[in-house]
Amino acid sequence: MYIGDLHIHSRYSRATSRDCTPEYLDLWARKKGIDIVGTGDFTHPAWREELKEKLEPAEDGLYTLKDEYRIMDAGAPDNRKPRFVLTGEISSIYKKNEKVRRVHSLLLLPGLEEADRLARRLELIGNIHSDGRPILGLDCRDLLEIMLETVPEGVYVPAHIWTPHFSMFGAFSGFDTIEECFEDMTPYIHALETGLSSDPPMNWRISALDSYQLISNSDAHSPAKLGREANLFQIPLSYRGLAEAISTGNGLEGTIEFFPEEGKYHFDGHRKCSLCISPSEAAAYGNICPVCGKKLTIGVLHRVEQLADREEDFVLSGAKPFESLVPLPEVIGACTGKSAASKKVLEQYESMLVKLGSEFEILRNIPVEDIKKAAGAPVAEGIHRLREGKVERTPGFDGEYGTIKLLTPSEIDELEGQLSFFIEEGIQEKKKAVGNDTKSDKISASAREQESGSETDKEAKEKDIIGGNAEELHKNSLSPAQQEAVSARDRAVAVIAGPGAGKTRTLISRICSLLEDRKIRPSEITAVTFTNKAAEEMRSRLEKLPGGKRIGKELCIGTFHGICSKILGDRGEDFFVADEGLLEELAGKTIARFDLKLSVSRFLRELSLLKCGIQGLQSPITEEAAAYYQEMLEEEKAVDYDDLLLKTRKLFLDEDIMAQEKQFRYLLVDEFQDINPVQYDLLRVWNKNGQELFVIGDPDQSVYGFRGSDSQCFARLEKDYPMLRTIRLTDNYRSTPEIVACALDVISHNKGPERSMRASNPAGASVRVVEAPGEMGEAIFIAKEINRLIGGIDMLDVEENHGGEVKRVRSFSDIAVLYRTHRQAQLLEKCLRQEGIPYVVAGREDFLLDKNVRGTLYFFQYLLCPEDLVSRSFCRKLIWPAEETLAEEQLSMLAAKYGKKVRREKTEKLLEAWIKDRKLEESEAMSRLLNAAVLNPSMESFLETISFGSEGDVRRCGSRKFPADAVMLMTLHGAKGLEFPAVFLYGMRKGLMPLELGTAAGDMEEERRLFYVGMTRAAEELIITSSGEPSVFLGEIPEEHAVMEKAKKEKPVEEVVQLSLFDMEWT
């Protein structure tokens, strides 16, 4: 018979002992009497290297410690050689069925080679370097599939399945059935790990678990904790024998269990209020703490009863036997009235190992008389009672371990002849901790019902605000002002809609009204959006209408540039849109030719303003320089983004062409405050012969002045359309009153009429303004706060963050970090990667300027459009600049290879093959391009996004695999039009906010508007961070509307060898 403990951790996991090394794991396995021990943490590369160095192969798939590393100890017999098997735990945090899931999984593998292989696969998905138990934003179902594809012999076991915060059946983030979790992969689950807070009889109560093998392991974070729970095997000593026992039960002879009451989450309770109660008592209180009125932490027993379909005393026929034991130091402590960790108890423990044998032998087999001779009567009697099951138990709750009692003080006194006051005092303390019923009765049942009712009302209101399908959008839940905007039939309507005022709802509802109530043809309606993403969202909502597919095809929805490109293309115009790299190259040549004292970016910005007719005589670019640049652009048969608009405007000034255009009869424009003069002219010529013009926006969110936009555009519209009807939407349905108040405080410092914005949501958390000691400290603070917002990434975090209090838990995708410039993201990415937090970065980044990236994009553009010889030419120049003959040969060969695949295969797969063919695996820019590709399934849509996408449209993952649930990192400009439950404004310090680039002083108002935009992206939580001298805008937030904090320095964790960024001293 072999004893196996398969779920443990190395010193590379968070909050583990530095002694979690192969040497000490071997030593303690010998002391405990464990024959097979898991390595834990196979995903961590440094741990795998250490295992390769210190272990040697034994039987098939098993390893032993090399003799030179063995630690000699009198209490650990030399003749016992524990076997190691490759194991690891993976934490999956993801969103499924509209709920955040946090599930831990135990994986067993047949060897180090297989561990390397699977780790390489998982490395493409998330950071597996920073923690022995990595966090992946990966559905458990997909993790199981990946494991079986990569290592078919692997064994997958859902870990500690009842733990409230991190398990398959967990009360806070789990599922109700195995099938809900694993879907079609459910047949590949054969065993379940029951965890410390449950035992087999508790699991027998759920008939759906009857066919699964129940195993138990310690989940040890230090070698001394090995064997708290374990498995009994009668198998050939090999990985295959072990895997078969776990998967089929053949050779699994039973389990050694903790008393479930000793687990940290057995009963319900609230540690902060010292309240420990049974599930029935918790139910009587409506699962609300009767002391503080907050939600109770629901324990394992409560959760089992929720899912149980059998009575408490049910015994499953044919179930494996089990034994309930207590670690020997606890037995000694309980029988002598001393702490289990005291020096005297540990000395007696070591003495017993030397005299009697291993811990499991002492607890299970050594005759009581022999124990009495070696350890005294009290300990012998305690072990006798333990074997008989005569143990008094006080259940654990809300993260606090339960306790056991084997002897009373008088029995200890009688057996040993001395009185122990320690245990009596401990009992009295525990009685106090359990709480007192009189105090618990202070909250009445009616009060509890009222609280519960208000929660339901809030949820119903939120659902109402979010709204139903597109067919009902314009009929239901519109405010009077919104309804007025939807139904207005004036020639020109301007809606001034503040942040969170339901702008998108109003716009879509008006389109629905045009289509359904007024029977306007879809082909006569055009909606102009600011981003491609907004256009896609609008189209998808409208496609839910009856006949939605036809509507989606006929109705024109897109950005200015997208619509203009299609118009020119449909009319046979021969052009291609130059990429940023080409524009910068031509700008550089122009600057050199005319000796201009401008940077490339400044030249392009000023040229754009000149083309839009804004700068005029004040432009630092001469007419000759502008003409030279334009001549080079035309030689390349290219246009820039401004040319797209100018060419289309010129085309539409032809009255004959205009008369043929019907698609602009009903023209709707989103984000009107950010259009430039050329775009304004386009609207006028498009809708010159139209029926209605409808614009919606907010002057206080005009943030593209550097591109020629003007917050006074509404005033200009009123001048050009004297009959203009103006409607104001002033109710904010997005943010809490606290966020709205702070945002109004800031924007009121700009010129203009008095602002009015009313928050419709109930009060929430205070806005937090946090000062951190340095940029690194600020980035670490944000990563740590993200950890807090998602409820902690492991059980230690849960206990630290909640302190017995259950708070609102976010998913990663609920959170956004916004900043002023792209460069600020670099440090953030480093911190998030270090902690394994999945993220997506939005924005047009520098990697798009890389020659290999540009050449790649031109290559696939040419494949999609073989007549596009300009793209072919640029591809050849960028990738093979020297040898023209060789370039043609290579290009023709690769075109033949990829031409048939370009429309069939996913973008990611195409680029992976391309990178391999061109030996570009080491290129950081190509790696980033590949990470962006995973978000775009087709090459056509990917190139469209790169070419015409706005700042918020172009996105890349922080890793090679698309995370279903990820934190969003983006600039303040990119965040316009979006919203998130929780928002960080990062780097709000002098020099960055407002941005100091030597620009005109008048930009201060635009920078304030940008800050205002960032603040109002937050629905429920807004955290503003700074380091160094804070932004002047932070001083515009009155203290009564925000909480001012200083980020704390993190103390080094003494027990941890591999410290996380959070555990380092601030720098």
Tab-separated table of C-alpha atoms in Angstrom, residues 167-481:
chain	number	residue	atom	x	y	z
A	167	SER	CA	-13.245	26.103	-7.185
A	168	MET	CA	-15.638	24.362	-9.537
A	169	PHE	CA	-18.524	24.310	-7.048
A	170	GLY	CA	-17.419	27.392	-5.049
A	171	ALA	CA	-20.226	29.485	-3.606
A	172	PHE	CA	-18.843	32.744	-5.000
A	173	SER	CA	-17.431	31.894	-8.379
A	174	GLY	CA	-18.227	28.289	-9.242
A	175	PHE	CA	-20.756	26.275	-11.220
A	176	ASP	CA	-23.719	24.150	-10.194
A	177	THR	CA	-22.771	21.169	-12.349
A	178	ILE	CA	-19.642	19.652	-13.857
A	179	GLU	CA	-21.297	19.835	-17.275
A	180	GLU	CA	-21.777	23.596	-16.964
A	181	CYS	CA	-18.063	23.970	-16.347
A	182	PHE	CA	-16.624	21.544	-18.910
A	183	GLU	CA	-19.418	21.229	-21.493
A	184	ASP	CA	-18.470	18.724	-24.209
A	185	MET	CA	-15.195	17.892	-22.422
A	186	THR	CA	-17.011	16.555	-19.336
A	187	PRO	CA	-16.412	12.874	-20.286
A	188	TYR	CA	-12.672	13.490	-19.826
A	189	ILE	CA	-13.104	14.360	-16.142
A	190	HIS	CA	-12.804	11.207	-14.022
A	191	ALA	CA	-11.789	12.361	-10.552
A	192	LEU	CA	-12.482	15.228	-8.161
A	193	GLU	CA	-10.348	16.584	-5.326
A	194	THR	CA	-12.645	17.111	-2.339
A	195	GLY	CA	-10.532	19.660	-0.435
A	196	LEU	CA	-9.885	20.113	3.265
A	197	SER	CA	-13.353	21.407	4.142
A	198	SER	CA	-15.284	18.406	2.832
A	199	ASP	CA	-15.062	14.644	3.281
A	200	PRO	CA	-16.508	11.748	1.219
A	201	PRO	CA	-19.891	11.593	3.025
A	202	MET	CA	-20.545	15.242	2.170
A	203	ASN	CA	-19.849	14.490	-1.494
A	204	TRP	CA	-22.005	11.336	-1.439
A	205	ARG	CA	-25.024	13.592	-0.949
A	206	ILE	CA	-24.763	14.746	-4.598
A	207	SER	CA	-25.763	11.853	-6.844
A	208	ALA	CA	-24.202	13.541	-9.890
A	209	LEU	CA	-20.769	12.823	-8.347
A	210	ASP	CA	-21.296	9.067	-7.895
A	211	SER	CA	-19.315	8.062	-10.970
A	212	TYR	CA	-16.248	10.149	-10.112
A	213	GLN	CA	-13.237	9.051	-8.058
A	214	LEU	CA	-12.781	11.199	-4.950
A	215	ILE	CA	-9.190	12.014	-4.074
A	216	SER	CA	-7.663	14.097	-1.292
A	217	ASN	CA	-4.399	16.021	-1.074
A	218	SER	CA	-2.778	18.505	1.271
A	219	ASP	CA	-2.303	21.525	-1.053
A	220	ALA	CA	0.752	22.062	1.160
A	221	HIS	CA	2.535	25.419	1.101
A	222	SER	CA	5.333	24.143	3.345
A	223	PRO	CA	6.904	20.661	3.647
A	224	ALA	CA	5.672	20.229	7.215
A	225	LYS	CA	2.070	20.455	5.939
A	226	LEU	CA	2.448	17.421	3.675
A	227	GLY	CA	-0.041	14.665	4.312
A	228	ARG	CA	-2.820	16.734	5.877
A	229	GLU	CA	-4.854	14.753	3.378
A	230	ALA	CA	-3.615	11.911	1.190
A	231	ASN	CA	-4.601	8.935	-0.943
A	232	LEU	CA	-4.101	5.190	-0.460
A	233	PHE	CA	-2.928	3.292	-3.535
A	234	GLN	CA	-2.437	-0.408	-4.249
A	235	ILE	CA	-0.785	-0.085	-7.635
A	236	PRO	CA	2.299	-0.988	-9.661
A	237	LEU	CA	4.723	1.787	-8.782
A	238	SER	CA	4.518	3.796	-12.026
A	239	TYR	CA	2.830	6.858	-13.487
A	240	ARG	CA	0.549	4.635	-15.527
A	241	GLY	CA	-0.575	2.757	-12.427
A	242	LEU	CA	-1.174	6.036	-10.594
A	243	ALA	CA	-3.091	7.596	-13.494
A	244	GLU	CA	-5.280	4.491	-13.846
A	245	ALA	CA	-6.090	4.471	-10.125
A	246	ILE	CA	-7.159	8.118	-10.202
A	247	SER	CA	-9.110	7.799	-13.448
A	248	THR	CA	-10.840	4.431	-12.898
A	249	GLY	CA	-10.539	3.699	-9.184
A	250	ASN	CA	-8.546	0.553	-9.978
A	251	GLY	CA	-5.908	0.584	-7.251
A	252	LEU	CA	-7.337	3.574	-5.381
A	253	GLU	CA	-7.984	2.023	-1.977
A	254	GLY	CA	-9.320	5.084	-0.163
A	255	THR	CA	-8.323	8.435	1.273
A	256	ILE	CA	-6.926	9.972	4.435
A	257	GLU	CA	-8.996	13.001	5.353
A	258	PHE	CA	-8.868	16.122	7.460
A	259	PHE	CA	-11.913	16.391	9.694
A	260	PRO	CA	-13.906	18.706	7.411
A	261	GLU	CA	-14.747	20.939	10.374
A	262	GLU	CA	-11.048	21.814	10.591
A	263	GLY	CA	-11.107	23.347	7.118
A	264	LYS	CA	-11.121	27.122	6.781
A	265	TYR	CA	-14.497	27.284	5.063
A	266	HIS	CA	-16.655	24.590	6.621
A	267	PHE	CA	-19.343	26.685	8.344
A	268	ASP	CA	-20.822	30.003	7.259
A	269	GLY	CA	-19.702	33.146	8.983
A	270	HIS	CA	-18.096	36.537	9.071
A	271	ARG	CA	-14.621	36.557	10.558
A	272	LYS	CA	-14.582	40.328	10.954
A	273	CYS	CA	-17.548	40.041	13.307
A	274	SER	CA	-16.361	36.764	14.930
A	275	LEU	CA	-19.552	35.096	13.749
A	276	CYS	CA	-19.571	31.353	12.992
A	277	ILE	CA	-22.973	29.798	12.235
A	278	SER	CA	-24.480	26.724	10.595
A	279	PRO	CA	-26.073	26.818	7.131
A	280	SER	CA	-29.573	26.726	8.608
A	281	GLU	CA	-28.794	29.679	10.861
A	282	ALA	CA	-27.299	31.561	7.924
A	283	ALA	CA	-30.401	30.879	5.864
A	284	ALA	CA	-32.549	32.208	8.700
A	285	TYR	CA	-30.568	35.451	8.502
A	286	GLY	CA	-30.936	35.619	4.731
A	287	ASN	CA	-27.169	34.992	4.425
A	288	ILE	CA	-26.641	38.478	5.839
A	289	CYS	CA	-24.403	39.039	8.857
A	290	PRO	CA	-26.681	39.983	11.774
A	291	VAL	CA	-23.851	42.027	13.312
A	292	CYS	CA	-22.784	44.324	10.452
A	293	GLY	CA	-25.485	43.739	7.816
A	294	LYS	CA	-23.081	42.626	5.077
A	295	LYS	CA	-23.074	39.347	3.163
A	296	LEU	CA	-21.816	36.265	4.982
A	297	THR	CA	-19.078	34.074	3.566
A	298	ILE	CA	-20.947	30.919	2.608
A	299	GLY	CA	-19.104	27.796	3.703
A	300	VAL	CA	-18.630	24.412	2.103
A	301	LEU	CA	-21.354	22.682	4.100
A	302	HIS	CA	-23.889	25.318	3.041
A	303	ARG	CA	-22.895	24.953	-0.594
A	304	VAL	CA	-23.106	21.151	-0.398
A	305	GLU	CA	-26.621	21.431	1.004
A	306	GLN	CA	-27.591	23.751	-1.850
A	307	LEU	CA	-26.598	21.133	-4.428
A	308	ALA	CA	-27.450	17.972	-2.454
A	309	ASP	CA	-30.247	15.638	-3.554
A	310	ARG	CA	-29.720	13.150	-0.689
A	311	GLU	CA	-30.060	13.290	3.078
A	312	GLU	CA	-27.153	13.979	5.415
A	313	ASP	CA	-26.672	10.380	6.604
A	314	PHE	CA	-26.681	8.810	3.120
A	315	VAL	CA	-23.984	6.143	2.587
A	316	LEU	CA	-22.938	5.445	-0.989
A	317	SER	CA	-22.811	1.734	-1.779
A	318	GLY	CA	-19.382	0.633	-2.994
A	319	ALA	CA	-17.693	3.902	-2.052
A	320	LYS	CA	-13.994	3.856	-1.217
A	321	PRO	CA	-13.203	3.789	2.516
A	322	PHE	CA	-11.672	6.813	4.224
A	323	GLU	CA	-9.968	7.662	7.507
A	324	SER	CA	-10.197	11.006	9.292
A	325	LEU	CA	-6.933	11.986	10.963
A	326	VAL	CA	-5.319	14.993	12.560
A	327	PRO	CA	-1.637	15.951	12.049
A	328	LEU	CA	0.479	14.522	14.876
A	329	PRO	CA	1.724	17.924	16.214
A	330	GLU	CA	-1.919	18.983	16.634
A	331	VAL	CA	-2.675	15.741	18.464
A	332	ILE	CA	0.267	16.294	20.808
A	333	GLY	CA	-0.782	19.922	21.380
A	334	ALA	CA	-4.418	18.994	22.030
A	335	CYS	CA	-3.357	16.276	24.499
A	336	THR	CA	-0.884	18.409	26.439
A	337	GLY	CA	-2.597	21.786	26.444
A	338	LYS	CA	0.132	23.404	24.359
A	339	SER	CA	0.278	25.067	20.949
A	340	ALA	CA	0.944	22.668	18.085
A	341	ALA	CA	3.766	24.980	16.957
A	342	SER	CA	5.415	25.288	20.382
A	343	LYS	CA	8.997	24.171	20.903
A	344	LYS	CA	8.063	21.436	23.384
A	345	VAL	CA	5.448	19.935	21.081
A	346	LEU	CA	7.862	19.884	18.130
A	347	GLU	CA	10.566	18.270	20.288
A	348	GLN	CA	8.136	15.556	21.330
A	349	TYR	CA	7.056	15.122	17.707
A	350	GLU	CA	10.661	14.536	16.573
A	351	SER	CA	11.245	12.193	19.511
A	352	MET	CA	8.219	10.091	18.560
A	353	LEU	CA	9.387	9.824	14.943
A	354	VAL	CA	12.777	8.540	16.105
A	355	LYS	CA	11.313	6.033	18.563
A	356	LEU	CA	8.203	4.850	16.715
A	357	GLY	CA	8.486	5.521	12.980
A	358	SER	CA	6.750	7.776	10.479
A	359	GLU	CA	3.819	10.039	11.355
A	360	PHE	CA	1.230	8.006	9.449
A	361	GLU	CA	2.472	4.809	11.116
A	362	ILE	CA	2.030	6.434	14.530
A	363	LEU	CA	-1.432	7.800	13.751
A	364	ARG	CA	-2.719	4.663	12.014
A	365	ASN	CA	-0.879	1.497	13.073
A	366	ILE	CA	1.534	1.657	16.034
A	367	PRO	CA	-0.021	-0.050	19.098
A	368	VAL	CA	-1.339	2.424	21.677
A	369	GLU	CA	0.784	0.809	24.389
A	370	ASP	CA	3.949	1.485	22.416
A	371	ILE	CA	2.856	5.107	21.943
A	372	LYS	CA	2.191	5.390	25.684
A	373	LYS	CA	5.737	4.234	26.465
A	374	ALA	CA	7.268	6.668	24.002
A	375	ALA	CA	5.030	9.733	24.467
A	376	GLY	CA	3.011	9.352	27.658
A	377	ALA	CA	-0.558	8.505	28.523
A	378	PRO	CA	-2.322	11.702	27.309
A	379	VAL	CA	-0.911	11.467	23.774
A	380	ALA	CA	-1.590	7.715	23.627
A	381	GLU	CA	-5.175	8.263	24.750
A	382	GLY	CA	-5.610	11.069	22.234
A	383	ILE	CA	-4.467	8.861	19.355
A	384	HIS	CA	-6.743	6.070	20.577
A	385	ARG	CA	-9.732	8.433	20.521
A	386	LEU	CA	-8.688	9.771	17.124
A	387	ARG	CA	-8.736	6.234	15.699
A	388	GLU	CA	-12.164	5.702	17.261
A	389	GLY	CA	-13.473	8.995	15.841
A	390	LYS	CA	-14.138	10.374	19.334
A	391	VAL	CA	-13.144	13.933	18.483
A	392	GLU	CA	-14.870	17.162	19.509
A	393	ARG	CA	-14.754	19.638	16.638
A	394	THR	CA	-15.224	23.406	16.362
A	395	PRO	CA	-15.853	24.254	12.701
A	396	GLY	CA	-13.742	26.650	10.666
A	397	PHE	CA	-15.364	29.583	8.872
A	398	ASP	CA	-14.545	32.474	6.553
A	399	GLY	CA	-10.848	31.642	6.208
A	400	GLU	CA	-10.248	30.661	9.843
A	401	TYR	CA	-9.240	27.057	10.524
A	402	GLY	CA	-11.433	24.970	12.790
A	403	THR	CA	-10.085	23.209	15.885
A	404	ILE	CA	-10.364	19.751	17.395
A	405	LYS	CA	-10.428	18.655	21.035
A	406	LEU	CA	-9.419	15.161	22.112
A	407	LEU	CA	-9.146	15.593	25.896
A	408	THR	CA	-10.656	17.981	28.388
A	409	PRO	CA	-8.383	19.847	30.821
A	410	SER	CA	-9.477	17.582	33.670
A	411	GLU	CA	-8.696	14.477	31.608
A	412	ILE	CA	-5.264	15.827	30.810
A	413	ASP	CA	-4.803	16.550	34.500
A	414	GLU	CA	-5.933	13.067	35.408
A	415	LEU	CA	-3.720	11.385	32.808
A	416	GLU	CA	-0.646	13.541	33.305
A	417	GLY	CA	-1.088	14.841	36.796
A	418	GLN	CA	-0.900	18.497	35.933
A	419	LEU	CA	-3.475	21.147	35.087
A	420	SER	CA	-3.281	23.042	31.848
A	421	PHE	CA	-4.775	26.475	31.950
A	422	PHE	CA	-3.866	27.046	28.278
A	423	ILE	CA	-6.540	24.873	26.806
A	424	GLU	CA	-9.262	26.240	29.100
A	425	GLU	CA	-8.389	29.792	28.083
A	426	GLY	CA	-8.436	28.719	24.450
A	427	ILE	CA	-11.903	27.246	24.876
A	428	GLN	CA	-13.193	30.463	26.439
A	429	GLU	CA	-11.749	32.516	23.569
A	430	LYS	CA	-13.404	30.274	21.025
A	431	LYS	CA	-16.748	30.616	22.796
A	432	LYS	CA	-16.415	34.381	22.475
A	433	ALA	CA	-15.444	34.049	18.814
A	434	VAL	CA	-18.566	32.097	17.957
A	435	GLY	CA	-20.608	35.201	18.834
A	436	ASN	CA	-23.668	35.598	20.960
A	437	ASP	CA	-27.201	34.949	19.944
A	438	THR	CA	-28.614	37.966	21.720
A	439	LYS	CA	-26.410	40.252	19.652
A	440	SER	CA	-27.312	38.368	16.494
A	441	ASP	CA	-31.034	39.011	17.038
A	442	LYS	CA	-30.636	42.786	16.826
A	443	ILE	CA	-31.364	42.871	13.094
A	444	SER	CA	-34.999	42.101	12.472
A	445	ALA	CA	-36.323	39.831	9.775
A	446	SER	CA	-38.262	42.725	8.242
A	447	ALA	CA	-35.095	44.789	7.984
A	448	ARG	CA	-33.389	41.913	6.235
A	449	GLU	CA	-36.279	41.563	3.807
A	450	GLN	CA	-36.124	45.291	3.089
A	451	GLU	CA	-32.398	45.067	2.316
A	452	SER	CA	-32.938	42.065	0.088
A	453	GLY	CA	-35.755	43.840	-1.731
A	454	SER	CA	-33.699	46.954	-2.402
A	455	GLU	CA	-30.962	44.811	-3.923
A	456	THR	CA	-33.466	43.201	-6.261
A	457	ASP	CA	-34.845	46.596	-7.272
A	458	LYS	CA	-31.341	47.805	-8.063
A	459	GLU	CA	-30.618	44.764	-10.237
A	460	ALA	CA	-33.910	45.253	-12.057
A	461	LYS	CA	-33.097	48.906	-12.670
A	462	GLU	CA	-29.679	48.039	-14.060
A	463	LYS	CA	-31.235	45.527	-16.435
A	464	ASP	CA	-33.773	48.144	-17.484
A	465	ILE	CA	-31.037	50.682	-18.248
A	466	ILE	CA	-29.056	48.174	-20.278
A	467	GLY	CA	-32.238	47.468	-22.173
A	468	GLY	CA	-33.663	44.682	-24.264
A	469	ASN	CA	-33.174	43.908	-27.945
A	470	ALA	CA	-32.886	46.416	-30.751
A	471	GLU	CA	-36.516	45.991	-31.764
A	472	GLU	CA	-37.711	47.474	-28.478
A	473	LEU	CA	-34.933	49.989	-27.848
A	474	HIS	CA	-36.804	53.012	-29.174
A	475	LYS	CA	-40.075	52.074	-27.503
A	476	ASN	CA	-39.072	51.182	-23.984
A	477	SER	CA	-37.177	52.844	-21.185
A	478	LEU	CA	-36.431	56.120	-22.963
A	479	SER	CA	-36.500	59.291	-20.898
A	480	PRO	CA	-38.757	62.134	-22.130
A	481	ALA	CA	-35.704	63.986	-23.502
